[in-house]
Short mmCIF file of C-alpha atoms and ligand atoms in Angstrom, two decimals:
data_model
loop_
_atom_site.label_atom_id
_atom_site.label_comp_id
_atom_site.label_asym_id
_atom_site.label_seq_id
_atom_site.Cartn_x
_atom_site.Cartn_y
_atom_site.Cartn_z
CA MET L 1 -1.72 -17.28 13.39
CA THR L 2 -4.15 -17.41 10.32
CA THR L 3 -3.04 -13.68 9.12
CA ALA L 4 0.63 -14.71 9.35
CA LEU L 5 -0.08 -17.77 7.21
CA ASN L 6 -2.16 -15.95 4.72
CA ARG L 7 0.49 -13.27 4.48
CA ARG L 8 3.15 -16.09 3.69
CA THR L 9 0.61 -17.56 0.96
CA ARG L 10 0.33 -14.14 -0.64
CA ALA L 11 4.13 -13.68 -0.73
CA THR L 12 4.54 -16.94 -2.60
CA ARG L 13 1.66 -16.13 -4.70
CA ASN L 14 3.30 -12.79 -5.50
CA ARG L 15 6.58 -13.99 -6.25
CA THR L 16 5.33 -15.49 -9.51
CA VAL L 17 5.45 -12.26 -11.21
CA SER L 18 8.66 -10.38 -10.53
CA ARG L 19 10.03 -6.86 -11.79
CA PRO L 20 12.40 -7.15 -14.59
CA ALA L 21 15.67 -5.45 -14.61
CA ARG L 22 15.43 -2.02 -15.95
CA SER L 23 17.38 -2.87 -19.10
CA GLU L 24 15.25 -5.94 -19.88
CA ARG L 25 12.24 -3.68 -20.10
CA LYS L 26 13.06 -2.61 -23.56
CA GLN L 27 10.88 -4.46 -26.19
CA GLY L 28 12.10 -7.81 -27.32
CA LEU L 29 14.36 -8.41 -24.44
CA GLY L 30 13.89 -10.86 -21.30
CA SER L 31 12.64 -13.91 -23.11
CA SER L 32 13.80 -16.22 -20.30
CA ARG L 33 12.72 -13.86 -17.32
CA THR L 34 9.41 -14.18 -15.43
CA ALA L 35 6.86 -11.84 -17.20
CA SER L 36 6.12 -8.64 -15.72
CA LEU L 37 2.49 -7.02 -15.39
CA VAL L 38 1.12 -3.93 -17.16
CA VAL L 39 -2.00 -2.73 -15.92
CA VAL L 40 -4.02 -0.31 -18.24
CA ALA L 41 -6.84 1.58 -16.89
CA ASN L 42 -8.76 4.89 -17.53
CA ARG L 43 -7.37 6.58 -14.40
CA LEU L 44 -3.84 6.31 -12.86
CA PRO L 45 -4.00 5.00 -9.22
CA VAL L 46 -2.51 8.46 -8.17
CA HIS L 47 -3.65 12.32 -8.23
CA ARG L 48 -1.69 15.44 -7.86
CA VAL L 49 -2.21 17.57 -4.95
CA GLY L 50 -0.78 20.84 -3.35
CA VAL L 51 0.85 23.64 -5.76
CA GLY L 52 4.46 24.78 -6.27
CA SER L 53 7.04 23.22 -4.49
CA ASN L 54 4.37 21.30 -2.30
CA ALA L 55 2.95 19.49 -5.37
CA HIS L 56 3.09 15.80 -5.07
CA TRP L 57 1.20 12.57 -6.16
CA GLU L 58 -0.93 10.90 -3.63
CA SER L 59 -2.70 7.33 -4.14
CA SER L 60 -6.57 7.62 -5.07
CA ALA L 61 -9.90 6.37 -3.73
CA GLY L 62 -12.26 4.25 -6.01
CA GLY L 63 -13.36 1.07 -6.88
CA LEU L 64 -10.65 -0.36 -9.37
CA VAL L 65 -7.96 1.36 -7.53
CA THR L 66 -9.05 0.13 -4.06
CA ALA L 67 -9.13 -3.55 -5.70
CA VAL L 68 -5.98 -3.49 -7.56
CA ALA L 69 -3.67 -1.18 -5.82
CA PRO L 70 -2.91 -3.58 -3.05
CA VAL L 71 -1.87 -6.32 -5.58
CA MET L 72 0.14 -3.78 -7.52
CA LYS L 73 2.23 -2.69 -4.60
CA LYS L 74 3.39 -6.45 -4.28
CA LEU L 75 3.36 -7.31 -8.00
CA PRO L 76 5.70 -4.56 -9.17
CA GLY L 77 4.97 -3.48 -12.66
CA VAL L 78 3.48 -0.67 -14.87
CA TRP L 79 0.29 1.38 -14.68
CA VAL L 80 -0.96 3.07 -17.78
CA GLY L 81 -3.71 5.47 -17.17
CA TRP L 82 -4.95 9.26 -17.60
CA SER L 83 -3.91 11.72 -15.13
CA GLY L 84 -7.04 13.54 -14.80
CA ASN L 85 -5.89 16.57 -16.43
CA ASP L 86 -4.29 17.83 -19.83
CA ALA L 87 -0.85 18.13 -18.65
CA SER L 88 1.97 16.30 -20.54
CA ILE L 89 3.37 14.17 -17.80
CA LYS L 90 6.71 11.92 -17.89
CA PRO L 91 6.46 8.35 -16.47
CA PHE L 92 7.58 8.18 -12.83
CA ILE L 93 7.74 5.75 -9.82
CA HIS L 94 5.02 5.89 -7.10
CA ASP L 95 5.05 3.70 -4.20
CA ARG L 96 7.23 1.03 -6.09
CA MET L 97 4.93 1.16 -8.98
CA ARG L 98 6.06 2.68 -12.60
CA ILE L 99 3.51 5.20 -13.65
CA ARG L 100 2.89 5.83 -17.33
CA PRO L 101 0.29 8.84 -17.74
CA VAL L 102 -1.41 9.15 -21.00
CA THR L 103 -2.36 12.73 -22.04
CA LEU L 104 -5.97 13.50 -22.92
CA GLY L 105 -7.10 16.92 -24.36
CA ARG L 106 -10.21 18.68 -23.04
CA GLU L 107 -12.16 17.70 -26.18
CA GLU L 108 -11.20 14.18 -25.72
CA VAL L 109 -12.20 14.11 -22.06
CA ALA L 110 -15.72 15.70 -23.03
CA LYS L 111 -16.20 13.25 -26.03
CA TYR L 112 -14.34 9.73 -24.76
CA TYR L 113 -14.73 10.18 -21.15
CA ASP L 114 -17.98 12.39 -20.13
CA GLY L 115 -19.80 11.41 -23.63
CA MET L 116 -18.83 7.83 -24.79
CA SER L 117 -17.96 6.34 -21.63
CA ASN L 118 -20.23 8.04 -19.00
CA ARG L 119 -23.26 8.86 -21.20
CA THR L 120 -23.48 5.84 -23.52
CA PHE L 121 -21.85 2.79 -21.86
CA TRP L 122 -22.43 3.66 -18.25
CA PRO L 123 -26.20 3.76 -18.62
CA LEU L 124 -26.43 1.33 -21.44
CA TYR L 125 -24.63 -1.48 -19.19
CA HIS L 126 -26.70 -0.58 -15.97
CA ASP L 127 -30.05 -1.73 -17.30
CA ALA L 128 -30.60 1.92 -19.25
CA ILE L 129 -31.56 3.19 -15.85
CA ARG L 130 -31.15 6.60 -17.48
CA PRO L 131 -31.58 6.56 -21.52
CA PRO L 132 -27.94 6.21 -23.19
CA GLU L 133 -27.17 8.60 -25.69
CA PHE L 134 -25.52 7.58 -28.91
CA GLN L 135 -23.18 10.24 -30.74
CA ARG L 136 -21.03 9.67 -33.59
CA GLU L 137 -18.63 12.20 -32.39
CA TRP L 138 -18.26 10.67 -29.09
CA TRP L 139 -17.60 7.26 -30.82
CA LYS L 140 -14.52 8.75 -33.18
CA LYS L 141 -12.78 10.08 -29.94
CA TYR L 142 -13.50 6.75 -28.13
CA VAL L 143 -11.84 4.97 -30.91
CA ALA L 144 -8.72 7.56 -30.91
CA VAL L 145 -8.12 7.51 -27.25
CA ASN L 146 -8.36 3.70 -26.95
CA ALA L 147 -5.82 3.59 -29.64
CA ARG L 148 -3.35 5.85 -27.64
CA PHE L 149 -3.81 3.66 -24.70
CA ALA L 150 -2.95 0.51 -26.74
CA GLN L 151 0.08 2.39 -28.18
CA ALA L 152 1.26 3.64 -24.42
CA ALA L 153 0.71 -0.31 -23.52
CA ALA L 154 2.70 -1.81 -25.98
CA ALA L 155 5.81 0.64 -25.62
CA GLU L 156 5.74 -0.44 -22.01
CA ALA L 157 5.44 -4.11 -22.29
CA ALA L 158 8.38 -6.39 -22.92
CA ARG L 159 8.08 -9.48 -25.13
CA GLY L 160 5.66 -12.07 -23.58
CA ASP L 161 4.55 -9.51 -20.79
CA ILE L 162 1.22 -9.99 -19.23
CA VAL L 163 -1.41 -6.76 -19.97
CA TRP L 164 -4.30 -6.47 -17.91
CA VAL L 165 -6.99 -3.92 -19.38
CA HIS L 166 -9.59 -2.72 -17.30
CA ASP L 167 -13.15 -1.37 -17.64
CA TYR L 168 -15.75 0.04 -20.02
CA HIS L 169 -13.62 2.99 -21.08
CA LEU L 170 -11.13 0.91 -22.90
CA GLN L 171 -13.11 -1.93 -24.65
CA LEU L 172 -11.19 -1.54 -27.97
CA VAL L 173 -7.64 -1.85 -26.34
CA PRO L 174 -7.40 -5.84 -26.29
CA ALA L 175 -7.73 -6.08 -29.98
CA MET L 176 -5.71 -3.07 -30.81
CA LEU L 177 -3.16 -4.22 -28.60
CA ARG L 178 -3.00 -7.65 -30.13
CA GLU L 179 -2.56 -6.27 -33.49
CA ARG L 180 0.54 -4.43 -32.48
CA ARG L 181 1.99 -6.92 -30.11
CA PRO L 182 0.77 -10.63 -30.91
CA ASP L 183 3.54 -11.91 -28.44
CA LEU L 184 1.57 -10.43 -25.39
CA ARG L 185 -0.85 -12.22 -22.99
CA ILE L 186 -3.93 -10.00 -22.80
CA GLY L 187 -6.58 -9.86 -20.29
CA PHE L 188 -9.68 -7.67 -19.74
CA PHE L 189 -11.70 -7.13 -16.96
CA LEU L 190 -15.06 -5.46 -16.92
CA HIS L 191 -15.92 -3.77 -13.52
CA ILE L 192 -19.44 -3.13 -14.20
CA PRO L 193 -22.21 -5.41 -15.58
CA PHE L 194 -22.50 -6.69 -19.15
CA PRO L 195 -26.08 -6.05 -20.55
CA PRO L 196 -28.45 -8.73 -22.13
CA GLU L 197 -28.90 -8.91 -25.71
CA GLU L 198 -31.90 -6.67 -25.88
CA LEU L 199 -30.06 -3.53 -24.48
CA PHE L 200 -26.47 -4.17 -25.84
CA GLU L 201 -27.99 -4.46 -29.59
CA TRP L 202 -28.98 -0.72 -29.10
CA LEU L 203 -25.37 0.14 -29.55
CA PRO L 204 -24.61 1.20 -33.11
CA TRP L 205 -21.08 0.00 -32.51
CA ARG L 206 -21.83 -3.33 -31.03
CA GLU L 207 -19.66 -5.41 -33.39
CA GLU L 208 -16.73 -2.95 -33.04
CA ILE L 209 -17.00 -3.46 -29.23
CA LEU L 210 -17.44 -7.39 -29.41
CA LYS L 211 -14.44 -7.79 -31.59
CA GLY L 212 -12.31 -5.36 -29.50
CA LEU L 213 -12.87 -7.19 -26.40
CA LEU L 214 -12.29 -10.45 -28.14
CA GLY L 215 -8.61 -9.28 -28.89
CA ALA L 216 -8.16 -10.41 -25.36
CA ASP L 217 -6.95 -14.32 -24.12
CA VAL L 218 -9.11 -13.92 -21.07
CA ILE L 219 -12.15 -11.69 -20.51
CA GLY L 220 -13.43 -11.47 -17.00
CA PHE L 221 -16.92 -10.35 -15.75
CA GLN L 222 -18.15 -9.73 -12.11
CA SER L 223 -21.06 -12.17 -12.60
CA PRO L 224 -21.82 -15.74 -14.57
CA MET L 225 -24.86 -13.78 -16.03
CA ALA L 226 -22.61 -11.06 -17.50
CA ALA L 227 -20.26 -13.67 -19.02
CA GLN L 228 -23.19 -15.42 -20.71
CA ASN L 229 -24.74 -12.32 -22.08
CA PHE L 230 -21.34 -11.67 -23.63
CA SER L 231 -20.88 -15.03 -25.02
CA ARG L 232 -24.47 -15.14 -26.62
CA LEU L 233 -23.70 -11.76 -28.26
CA CYS L 234 -20.22 -12.83 -29.70
CA ARG L 235 -21.71 -15.98 -31.15
CA HIS L 236 -24.69 -13.83 -32.81
CA TYR L 237 -22.67 -10.77 -33.87
CA ALA L 238 -18.99 -11.65 -34.08
CA GLU L 239 -18.79 -15.38 -35.48
CA ALA L 240 -17.11 -16.81 -32.56
CA GLU L 241 -18.03 -20.22 -31.26
CA GLY L 242 -18.11 -21.75 -28.06
CA THR L 243 -20.01 -22.11 -24.58
CA GLY L 244 -20.90 -19.63 -21.80
CA THR L 245 -17.31 -19.72 -20.55
CA SER L 246 -14.98 -20.45 -23.47
CA LEU L 247 -15.08 -19.00 -26.81
CA ARG L 248 -13.17 -19.72 -30.20
CA TYR L 249 -12.37 -16.41 -32.19
CA GLU L 250 -10.13 -16.40 -35.39
CA GLY L 251 -8.65 -19.67 -34.45
CA ARG L 252 -7.92 -18.47 -30.66
CA PRO L 253 -8.94 -19.80 -27.49
CA ILE L 254 -10.76 -17.05 -25.38
CA VAL L 255 -11.86 -17.83 -21.54
CA ASN L 256 -14.59 -15.52 -20.74
CA ARG L 257 -15.99 -16.14 -17.30
CA ALA L 258 -17.01 -14.73 -13.88
CA PHE L 259 -14.14 -13.42 -11.63
CA PRO L 260 -16.15 -11.63 -8.85
CA ILE L 261 -13.83 -8.60 -7.52
CA SER L 262 -13.17 -8.53 -3.86
CA ILE L 263 -11.49 -6.41 -1.11
CA ASP L 264 -8.22 -6.43 1.21
CA PHE L 265 -10.25 -8.12 3.80
CA ASP L 266 -7.39 -8.20 6.47
CA TRP L 267 -6.33 -4.57 5.80
CA PHE L 268 -9.98 -3.52 7.16
CA ASP L 269 -10.06 -5.88 9.58
CA ILE L 270 -6.92 -4.89 11.32
CA ARG L 271 -7.59 -1.44 11.27
CA ALA L 272 -11.07 -1.65 12.48
CA LYS L 273 -9.94 -3.49 15.61
CA SER L 274 -7.14 -1.03 16.40
CA PRO L 275 -7.60 1.11 19.62
CA ALA L 276 -7.58 4.19 17.41
CA ALA L 277 -10.66 2.77 15.68
CA ARG L 278 -12.53 1.95 18.69
CA GLU L 279 -11.90 5.12 20.05
CA GLY L 280 -13.34 6.86 16.93
CA VAL L 281 -16.35 4.76 17.08
CA ALA L 282 -16.96 5.59 20.66
CA GLU L 283 -16.78 9.21 19.85
CA LEU L 284 -18.91 9.06 16.79
CA ARG L 285 -21.53 7.05 18.59
CA SER L 286 -21.59 9.49 21.55
CA ARG L 287 -21.91 12.47 18.99
CA LEU L 288 -24.69 10.78 17.04
CA GLY L 289 -26.61 9.99 20.20
CA ALA L 290 -25.22 7.02 22.23
CA LYS L 291 -28.44 4.95 22.48
CA ARG L 292 -29.67 5.43 18.76
CA LYS L 293 -29.54 3.24 16.12
CA ILE L 294 -27.34 3.91 13.13
CA LEU L 295 -28.35 3.32 9.71
CA LEU L 296 -25.44 4.14 7.20
CA ALA L 297 -24.93 4.32 3.48
CA ILE L 298 -21.77 5.02 1.58
CA ASP L 299 -21.69 5.45 -2.18
CA ARG L 300 -20.54 7.54 -4.96
CA LEU L 301 -23.25 10.02 -5.89
CA ASP L 302 -24.46 8.11 -8.88
CA TYR L 303 -28.15 7.33 -10.33
CA THR L 304 -27.19 3.38 -10.25
CA LYS L 305 -26.61 3.65 -6.55
CA GLY L 306 -30.19 3.87 -5.67
CA VAL L 307 -29.73 6.76 -3.33
CA VAL L 308 -33.23 8.51 -4.15
CA ARG L 309 -35.05 5.17 -3.46
CA ARG L 310 -33.40 4.37 -0.52
CA LEU L 311 -34.11 7.82 1.13
CA GLN L 312 -37.58 7.33 0.37
CA ALA L 313 -37.75 3.99 2.12
CA VAL L 314 -36.10 5.78 5.24
CA GLU L 315 -38.74 8.41 5.01
CA GLU L 316 -41.42 5.93 5.02
CA LEU L 317 -39.82 4.49 8.09
CA PHE L 318 -40.11 7.63 9.74
CA GLU L 319 -43.59 8.49 8.50
CA ARG L 320 -45.04 5.31 9.65
CA GLY L 321 -43.37 5.81 13.18
CA LEU L 322 -41.49 2.56 12.64
CA ALA L 323 -38.42 4.75 13.55
CA LYS L 324 -38.06 7.82 15.42
CA ALA L 325 -35.39 10.55 15.14
CA GLU L 326 -34.91 10.03 19.01
CA ASP L 327 -33.70 6.81 18.58
CA CYS L 328 -32.79 6.14 15.20
CA VAL L 329 -30.51 8.29 12.76
CA PHE L 330 -29.60 7.48 8.89
CA VAL L 331 -26.10 8.66 7.97
CA GLN L 332 -25.82 8.92 3.97
CA ILE L 333 -22.14 9.67 2.99
CA ALA L 334 -21.76 10.40 -0.69
CA THR L 335 -18.59 10.95 -2.59
CA PRO L 336 -18.98 13.69 -5.31
CA SER L 337 -18.80 12.01 -8.71
CA ARG L 338 -18.83 13.04 -12.67
CA GLU L 339 -20.26 16.47 -11.61
CA ALA L 340 -19.61 17.71 -15.31
CA VAL L 341 -22.53 15.40 -16.52
CA ALA L 342 -25.91 17.00 -16.16
CA GLU L 343 -27.83 13.77 -14.88
CA TYR L 344 -25.36 13.85 -11.78
CA ALA L 345 -26.09 17.70 -10.92
CA THR L 346 -29.98 16.92 -11.10
CA LEU L 347 -29.26 13.76 -8.86
CA ARG L 348 -27.43 15.95 -6.48
CA ASP L 349 -30.15 18.50 -6.31
CA GLU L 350 -32.89 15.60 -5.91
CA VAL L 351 -31.11 14.10 -3.14
CA GLU L 352 -30.55 17.62 -1.16
CA THR L 353 -34.26 18.17 -1.72
CA ILE L 354 -35.23 14.71 -0.13
CA VAL L 355 -32.77 14.92 2.86
CA GLY L 356 -34.03 18.66 3.43
CA ARG L 357 -37.89 17.17 3.26
CA ILE L 358 -37.01 14.44 5.73
CA ASN L 359 -35.36 16.54 8.26
CA GLY L 360 -37.93 19.30 8.02
CA LYS L 361 -40.50 16.69 9.14
CA PHE L 362 -38.78 14.44 11.38
CA SER L 363 -35.74 16.08 13.04
CA GLN L 364 -36.05 17.18 16.70
CA PRO L 365 -33.62 19.40 18.53
CA GLY L 366 -30.23 17.88 18.73
CA ARG L 367 -31.50 14.92 16.97
CA VAL L 368 -31.28 15.32 12.93
CA ALA L 369 -32.97 12.35 11.34
CA VAL L 370 -30.61 12.33 8.23
CA HIS L 371 -26.76 13.26 8.37
CA TYR L 372 -25.82 13.71 4.64
CA PHE L 373 -22.08 14.28 3.76
CA ARG L 374 -21.05 15.09 0.11
CA ARG L 375 -17.37 14.62 0.38
CA ASN L 376 -14.65 12.18 0.22
CA LEU L 377 -13.59 10.53 3.59
CA THR L 378 -10.09 9.17 4.33
CA ARG L 379 -10.04 5.27 4.76
CA GLU L 380 -9.70 5.77 8.42
CA GLU L 381 -13.07 7.82 8.62
CA LEU L 382 -14.74 5.24 6.43
CA ILE L 383 -13.53 2.34 9.01
CA THR L 384 -15.12 4.32 11.77
CA TYR L 385 -18.52 4.82 9.96
CA TYR L 386 -18.53 1.00 9.03
CA ALA L 387 -17.68 0.00 12.53
CA ALA L 388 -20.13 2.32 14.38
CA ALA L 389 -23.04 1.51 12.15
CA ASP L 390 -25.94 -0.88 13.23
CA VAL L 391 -27.30 -1.46 9.95
CA MET L 392 -25.58 -0.84 6.46
CA LEU L 393 -27.72 -0.07 3.62
CA VAL L 394 -26.19 -1.09 -0.02
CA THR L 395 -29.05 -0.99 -2.26
CA PRO L 396 -28.23 0.01 -5.87
CA LEU L 397 -30.56 -0.32 -8.56
CA ARG L 398 -27.61 -2.22 -10.45
CA ASP L 399 -24.15 -2.57 -9.59
CA GLY L 400 -21.33 -4.83 -11.09
CA MET L 401 -20.18 -5.66 -7.73
CA ASN L 402 -20.23 -3.04 -4.91
CA LEU L 403 -16.99 -3.01 -2.76
CA VAL L 404 -18.75 -1.08 0.31
CA ALA L 405 -20.70 -4.28 1.36
CA LYS L 406 -17.52 -6.29 1.58
CA GLU L 407 -15.57 -3.42 3.34
CA PHE L 408 -18.56 -3.06 5.89
CA VAL L 409 -18.32 -6.80 6.59
CA ALA L 410 -14.59 -6.89 6.79
CA CYS L 411 -14.82 -3.96 9.67
CA ARG L 412 -17.15 -5.89 11.84
CA SER L 413 -14.53 -7.99 13.83
CA ASP L 414 -16.95 -8.63 16.54
CA SER L 415 -19.57 -10.08 14.25
CA THR L 416 -22.23 -7.36 14.84
CA GLY L 417 -24.23 -5.24 12.43
CA VAL L 418 -26.68 -5.95 9.71
CA LEU L 419 -26.29 -5.83 6.13
CA VAL L 420 -29.16 -4.93 3.93
CA LEU L 421 -28.21 -5.63 0.22
CA SER L 422 -29.78 -4.96 -3.16
CA GLN L 423 -30.23 -8.22 -5.21
CA PHE L 424 -29.16 -6.09 -8.07
CA ALA L 425 -25.34 -5.80 -6.74
CA GLY L 426 -23.29 -8.48 -7.71
CA ALA L 427 -22.17 -8.87 -4.35
CA ALA L 428 -25.47 -10.46 -3.54
CA ARG L 429 -24.51 -13.48 -5.24
CA GLU L 430 -21.94 -14.28 -2.60
CA LEU L 431 -23.31 -12.36 0.39
CA THR L 432 -26.38 -14.60 0.58
CA ARG L 433 -26.35 -14.17 4.46
CA ALA L 434 -27.33 -10.37 4.14
CA LEU L 435 -31.07 -9.46 4.20
CA THR L 436 -31.63 -9.04 0.45
CA VAL L 437 -34.12 -6.41 -0.97
CA ASN L 438 -35.40 -5.27 -4.29
CA PRO L 439 -35.05 -1.48 -4.00
CA ARG L 440 -37.95 -0.73 -6.46
CA ASP L 441 -40.39 -2.55 -4.00
CA GLN L 442 -40.67 0.01 -1.49
CA ASP L 443 -43.04 -2.09 0.96
CA HIS L 444 -40.41 -4.99 0.95
CA PHE L 445 -37.43 -2.37 1.45
CA VAL L 446 -39.21 -0.67 4.46
CA GLU L 447 -39.94 -4.21 5.88
CA ALA L 448 -36.44 -5.26 5.41
CA LEU L 449 -35.30 -1.93 7.40
CA ARG L 450 -37.70 -2.91 10.14
CA THR L 451 -36.28 -6.47 10.26
CA ALA L 452 -32.69 -5.16 10.35
CA LEU L 453 -33.29 -2.70 13.28
CA LYS L 454 -35.21 -5.33 15.19
CA MET L 455 -33.07 -8.35 14.48
CA PRO L 456 -31.93 -10.63 17.56
CA ARG L 457 -28.41 -10.30 18.38
CA GLU L 458 -27.80 -13.98 17.91
CA GLU L 459 -29.16 -13.88 14.49
CA ALA L 460 -27.37 -10.92 13.33
CA ARG L 461 -24.10 -12.39 14.86
CA MET L 462 -24.56 -15.80 12.88
CA ARG L 463 -25.17 -14.15 9.73
CA MET L 464 -22.30 -11.55 9.92
CA SER L 465 -19.99 -14.55 11.18
CA MET L 466 -20.82 -16.31 7.75
CA LEU L 467 -20.41 -13.23 5.72
CA ARG L 468 -17.24 -12.56 7.27
CA SER L 469 -15.90 -16.11 6.33
CA ARG L 470 -16.96 -15.57 2.82
CA VAL L 471 -15.19 -12.13 2.46
CA LYS L 472 -12.02 -13.21 4.10
CA ARG L 473 -11.56 -16.55 2.07
CA ASP L 474 -12.53 -14.53 -1.40
CA ASP L 475 -10.48 -11.64 -0.95
CA VAL L 476 -8.75 -9.30 -3.39
CA TYR L 477 -5.66 -11.29 -3.26
CA ALA L 478 -7.79 -14.59 -4.34
CA TRP L 479 -9.58 -12.61 -7.15
CA CYS L 480 -6.22 -11.29 -8.48
CA ASP L 481 -4.47 -14.69 -8.33
CA ASP L 482 -7.54 -16.48 -10.01
CA PHE L 483 -7.47 -13.78 -12.93
CA LEU L 484 -3.51 -13.91 -13.21
CA SER L 485 -3.38 -17.56 -13.19
CA GLU L 486 -5.89 -18.15 -15.84
CA LEU L 487 -4.11 -15.54 -17.85
CA ARG L 488 -0.69 -17.21 -17.71
CA GLY L 489 -2.43 -20.42 -18.53
CA THR L 490 -1.30 -21.94 -15.03
CA LYS L 491 -4.86 -22.91 -13.81
P1 ADQ T 501 -17.76 2.11 -7.90
O1 ADQ T 501 -19.16 2.00 -8.57
O2 ADQ T 501 -17.01 3.13 -7.72
O3 ADQ T 501 -16.93 1.04 -8.73
P2 ADQ T 501 -17.87 0.45 -5.45
O4 ADQ T 501 -17.63 -0.93 -5.66
O5 ADQ T 501 -18.93 0.66 -4.28
O6 ADQ T 501 -18.28 1.13 -6.59
O7 ADQ T 501 -16.55 1.03 -4.70
C1 ADQ T 501 -16.55 2.34 -4.25
C2 ADQ T 501 -15.18 2.70 -3.38
O8 ADQ T 501 -15.08 4.20 -3.19
C3 ADQ T 501 -15.10 1.89 -2.08
O9 ADQ T 501 -13.90 1.31 -1.86
C4 ADQ T 501 -15.48 3.05 -1.15
O10 ADQ T 501 -14.81 2.46 0.40
C5 ADQ T 501 -15.16 4.21 -1.75
N1 ADQ T 501 -15.73 5.26 -1.31
C6 ADQ T 501 -17.12 5.50 -1.41
N2 ADQ T 501 -17.69 6.49 -0.81
C7 ADQ T 501 -16.27 7.07 -0.44
C8 ADQ T 501 -16.31 8.34 0.40
N3 ADQ T 501 -17.28 9.41 0.73
N4 ADQ T 501 -15.14 8.69 0.56
C9 ADQ T 501 -13.94 7.71 0.44
N5 ADQ T 501 -14.25 6.55 -0.13
C10 ADQ T 501 -15.38 6.33 -0.60
C11 ADQ T 501 -16.80 0.05 -10.01
C12 ADQ T 501 -18.15 -0.47 -9.99
C13 ADQ T 501 -18.46 -1.52 -8.70
C14 ADQ T 501 -17.32 -2.53 -8.61
C15 ADQ T 501 -16.22 -1.68 -8.47
C16 ADQ T 501 -14.91 -2.73 -8.43
O11 ADQ T 501 -19.25 -0.01 -10.37
O12 ADQ T 501 -19.75 -2.28 -8.94
O13 ADQ T 501 -17.51 -3.17 -7.33
O14 ADQ T 501 -15.96 -0.86 -9.57
O15 ADQ T 501 -15.00 -3.44 -9.26
#
């Protein structure tokens, strides 16, 4: 009943942005029609698989795609992004979405993506967990590539359309797009944290970045703290005026506030309850050892996710005899990520060394202490793991939100399972019934693991059902609706 109602509500919401006729797409036409949506993101929501006549496009996994793709399927529009290789590809339709590829050459990928995006912005915006690097050559390419994305978006958008730019790769696009197309409503959403003044000030191009973002009408962050950091910096470096959540810049009003991203709760919930998923869970549990408690972690293999600290806490748990391989197993699933960047290769070696060390010390015949899988899983496999685990460890050192925490909650339809969550994940602000930890405080971390493993069933159930109500209510559709209605000015 509730699900049917939700679907109806969503269908109504989604009708507010409808696809224009093909002929209307040309710039300058369609002033009386409902505005369409153009999403601009570094990557396309699809990737090429197979070779020769078997080659085709498939939908991709990952934070942004997971969040926006379900909405885009119901809000027909255009997605502008890089295809992931240097081939020049014509626009095409995939799963009812128009795809407009942006071509990047090898040198551009090395400087704009591996360099400026992943070795400057990524570490700088994540508390400088690794030292950010600043190179003028990377910056030049970042500017040039941002201009190409802005040009592609300008060409795709009809008069008065809504353009939604995503993430740290494209922070100059809002202002570049406004310069070309002042008729558009432009939104920007940052999926990662926005740093405090004392870190952001390191950036040699700090004013350019702030002014680039200020080209948007609505600037969304994962947390109020990020929005406040931005606001303070804009007043200081860009001569903007205003408060924590609304600014004035060059005579225009700008909304800058938190829009915490979420997941398609019902999608996970329905699949996790299916007979196929239940069978998968039973099989997985019997393979891992029917009576063993399963501790689970699923992340991109990234230094912000705290994989090493987590393994050290698990190691101590075994070392102090608080858990034994006979009755407890830790499963770490890690998606390979950014392997062209040196820090990521080093991290992989470090993780593999610790896993080997723990297993060398604590595994028993037929009872491996840590199962480590460095690979991509299908959504169905992920759901099986989420639904089978007793304790889920989501313990990043810093994370904009973390969708894994919310996916786990959505997969626990019987309200079992305990979530251990880092206070430095954006999700901790909403998921207050999780056991929160400071992942750098190992005593506290080990204690939280012990508490999670021993938590009485009733307490776990009470906590999980509150977590589920929260994620169900504030799902990805609510997030999208909130952002887009703010952008349309209909809030
Ligand atoms: P990410 O850093 O990529 O995203 P996260 O929010 O955890 O992080 O999303 C990861 C997604 O990848 C999840 O949907 C998860 O299911 C999937 N995934 C993880 N491991 C996988 C595996 N082995 N196989 C298949 N799928 C896997 C960025 C920010 C986050 C923010 C999101 C969305 O860093 O803080 O939550 O964007 O805004």
